[in-house]
PDB file of C-alpha atoms in Angstrom:
ATOM      1  CA  ALA A   1      16.803   3.852 -90.184  1.00 91.00           C
ATOM      2  CA  VAL A   2      13.788   1.805 -91.216  1.00 93.00           C
ATOM      3  CA  TRP A   3      11.097   3.006 -93.587  1.00 92.00           C
ATOM      4  CA  SER A   4       8.432   0.565 -94.673  1.00 92.00           C
ATOM      5  CA  ALA A   5       5.153   1.035 -96.506  1.00 91.00           C
ATOM      6  CA  GLY A   6       3.783  -1.476 -94.022  1.00 93.00           C
ATOM      7  CA  SER A   7       1.408  -0.804 -91.158  1.00 95.00           C
ATOM      8  CA  PRO A   8       2.613   0.673 -87.856  1.00 97.00           C
ATOM      9  CA  VAL A   9       2.252  -2.726 -86.158  1.00 97.00           C
ATOM     10  CA  TYR A  10       4.303  -4.424 -88.884  1.00 96.00           C
ATOM     11  CA  VAL A  11       7.114  -1.872 -88.612  1.00 95.00           C
ATOM     12  CA  ARG A  12       7.258  -2.111 -84.803  1.00 96.00           C
ATOM     13  CA  THR A  13       7.412  -5.899 -85.056  1.00 96.00           C
ATOM     14  CA  ILE A  14      10.173  -5.872 -87.674  1.00 94.00           C
ATOM     15  CA  VAL A  15      12.239  -3.338 -85.720  1.00 95.00           C
ATOM     16  CA  ASP A  16      11.905  -5.440 -82.566  1.00 95.00           C
ATOM     17  CA  LEU A  17      13.058  -8.527 -84.495  1.00 95.00           C
ATOM     18  CA  ILE A  18      16.013  -7.123 -86.430  1.00 94.00           C
ATOM     19  CA  PHE A  19      17.585  -4.721 -83.935  1.00 95.00           C
ATOM     20  CA  PRO A  20      19.378  -6.092 -80.879  1.00 94.00           C
ATOM     21  CA  THR A  21      18.206  -5.032 -77.431  1.00 92.00           C
ATOM     22  CA  GLY A  22      19.395  -1.537 -76.612  1.00 93.00           C
ATOM     23  CA  ILE A  23      19.952  -0.493 -80.241  1.00 94.00           C
ATOM     24  CA  LYS A  24      17.303   1.654 -81.856  1.00 92.00           C
ATOM     25  CA  PRO A  25      17.166   3.001 -85.410  1.00 93.00           C
ATOM     26  CA  ILE A  26      17.363   6.766 -85.903  1.00 91.00           C
ATOM     27  CA  PHE A  27      13.785   6.517 -87.084  1.00 92.00           C
ATOM     28  CA  ALA A  28      11.307   3.735 -87.861  1.00 95.00           C
ATOM     29  CA  TRP A  29       8.658   4.995 -90.232  1.00 95.00           C
ATOM     30  CA  ASN A  30       5.598   3.218 -91.564  1.00 95.00           C
ATOM     31  CA  ARG A  31       3.112   3.974 -94.332  1.00 95.00           C
ATOM     32  CA  ASP A  32       1.975   7.077 -92.427  1.00 96.00           C
ATOM     33  CA  HIS A  33       5.226   8.728 -93.595  1.00 95.00           C
ATOM     34  CA  CYS A  34       4.698   7.708 -97.217  1.00 94.00           C
ATOM     35  CA  THR A  35       3.082   9.877 -99.846  1.00 93.00           C
ATOM     36  CA  GLN A  36      -0.173   8.355-101.026  1.00 93.00           C
ATOM     37  CA  LYS A  37      -0.845   8.540-104.731  1.00 92.00           C
ATOM     38  CA  PHE A  38      -3.769   7.071-106.601  1.00 93.00           C
ATOM     39  CA  GLU A  39      -2.775   5.405-109.867  1.00 85.00           C
ATOM     40  CA  PHE A  40      -5.543   4.862-112.374  1.00 85.00           C
ATOM     41  CA  PHE A  41      -3.670   1.884-113.745  1.00 78.00           C
ATOM     42  CA  PRO A  42      -3.379  -0.525-111.916  1.00 77.00           C
ATOM     43  CA  PHE A  43      -6.250   1.251-110.086  1.00 86.00           C
ATOM     44  CA  GLN A  44      -4.767   1.342-106.619  1.00 88.00           C
ATOM     45  CA  ILE A  45      -3.298   3.625-103.989  1.00 91.00           C
ATOM     46  CA  LEU A  46       0.486   3.575-103.916  1.00 90.00           C
ATOM     47  CA  PHE A  47       2.561   4.388-100.853  1.00 91.00           C
ATOM     48  CA  LEU A  48       5.607   6.241-102.199  1.00 92.00           C
ATOM     49  CA  LYS A  49       8.735   7.032-100.192  1.00 92.00           C
ATOM     50  CA  ASP A  50       9.786  10.639-100.695  1.00 92.00           C
ATOM     51  CA  LEU A  51      13.429  10.619 -99.630  1.00 91.00           C
ATOM     52  CA  SER A  52      13.450  14.393 -99.309  1.00 90.00           C
ATOM     53  CA  LYS A  53      11.592  13.845 -96.001  1.00 90.00           C
ATOM     54  CA  ILE A  54      14.760  12.490 -94.398  1.00 89.00           C
ATOM     55  CA  SER A  55      16.495  15.852 -94.727  1.00 82.00           C
ATOM     56  CA  GLU A  56      15.128  16.773 -91.291  1.00 79.00           C
ATOM     57  CA  PHE A  57      17.678  14.300 -89.923  1.00 82.00           C
ATOM     58  CA  GLY A  58      20.498  15.969 -91.849  1.00 88.00           C
ATOM     59  CA  PHE A  59      20.960  13.161 -94.363  1.00 88.00           C
ATOM     60  CA  ASP A  60      22.444  14.141 -97.708  1.00 89.00           C
ATOM     61  CA  LEU A  61      20.658  12.346-100.548  1.00 89.00           C
ATOM     62  CA  ALA A  62      23.974  12.122-102.388  1.00 89.00           C
ATOM     63  CA  HIS A  63      25.066   9.766 -99.591  1.00 89.00           C
ATOM     64  CA  THR A  64      21.769   7.972 -98.982  1.00 89.00           C
ATOM     65  CA  LEU A  65      21.020   4.422-100.079  1.00 89.00           C
ATOM     66  CA  ILE A  66      17.642   2.725 -99.893  1.00 88.00           C
ATOM     67  CA  ILE A  67      17.135  -1.015-100.205  1.00 88.00           C
ATOM     68  CA  GLU A  68      13.693  -1.648-101.626  1.00 92.00           C
ATOM     69  CA  ASP A  69      11.704  -4.565-103.012  1.00 91.00           C
ATOM     70  CA  ASP A  70       9.260  -2.437-105.006  1.00 89.00           C
ATOM     71  CA  PRO A  71      10.827   0.038-107.456  1.00 89.00           C
ATOM     72  CA  VAL A  72       7.514   1.899-107.807  1.00 87.00           C
ATOM     73  CA  LYS A  73       7.731   3.123-104.186  1.00 89.00           C
ATOM     74  CA  ILE A  74      11.008   4.934-104.798  1.00 88.00           C
ATOM     75  CA  ARG A  75      10.736   5.694-108.516  1.00 86.00           C
ATOM     76  CA  MET A  76      11.667   9.356-107.998  1.00 89.00           C
ATOM     77  CA  TYR A  77      14.905   8.245-106.310  1.00 91.00           C
ATOM     78  CA  SER A  78      16.035   5.302-108.407  1.00 89.00           C
ATOM     79  CA  ASP A  79      19.654   6.554-108.307  1.00 92.00           C
ATOM     80  CA  ASN A  80      19.596   5.992-104.535  1.00 91.00           C
ATOM     81  CA  ALA A  81      18.139   2.488-104.686  1.00 91.00           C
ATOM     82  CA  ILE A  82      19.156  -1.110-104.681  1.00 93.00           C
ATOM     83  CA  ILE A  83      16.170  -3.207-105.699  1.00 94.00           C
ATOM     84  CA  VAL A  84      15.937  -6.656-104.141  1.00 93.00           C
ATOM     85  CA  GLY A  85      13.511  -9.365-105.155  1.00 82.00           C
TER      86      GLY A  85
END
């Protein structure tokens, strides 16, 4: 599965580049599937990934790993995350 806080066009492009022809991810979500939250400091809208949304696919969070470059986006699920820089 792919879940990015990027735009729909960005996600489609990335999926087309990283998946071989004929192989599709279970889902490819963009920022429309993120939860928007306004933070007074640093005065911006954050796009957070609420992993509970993947339960509709039958995924157990105890067996779910997310690879993320921004720990803020998955701060509620830090036990499920590997942060890359």
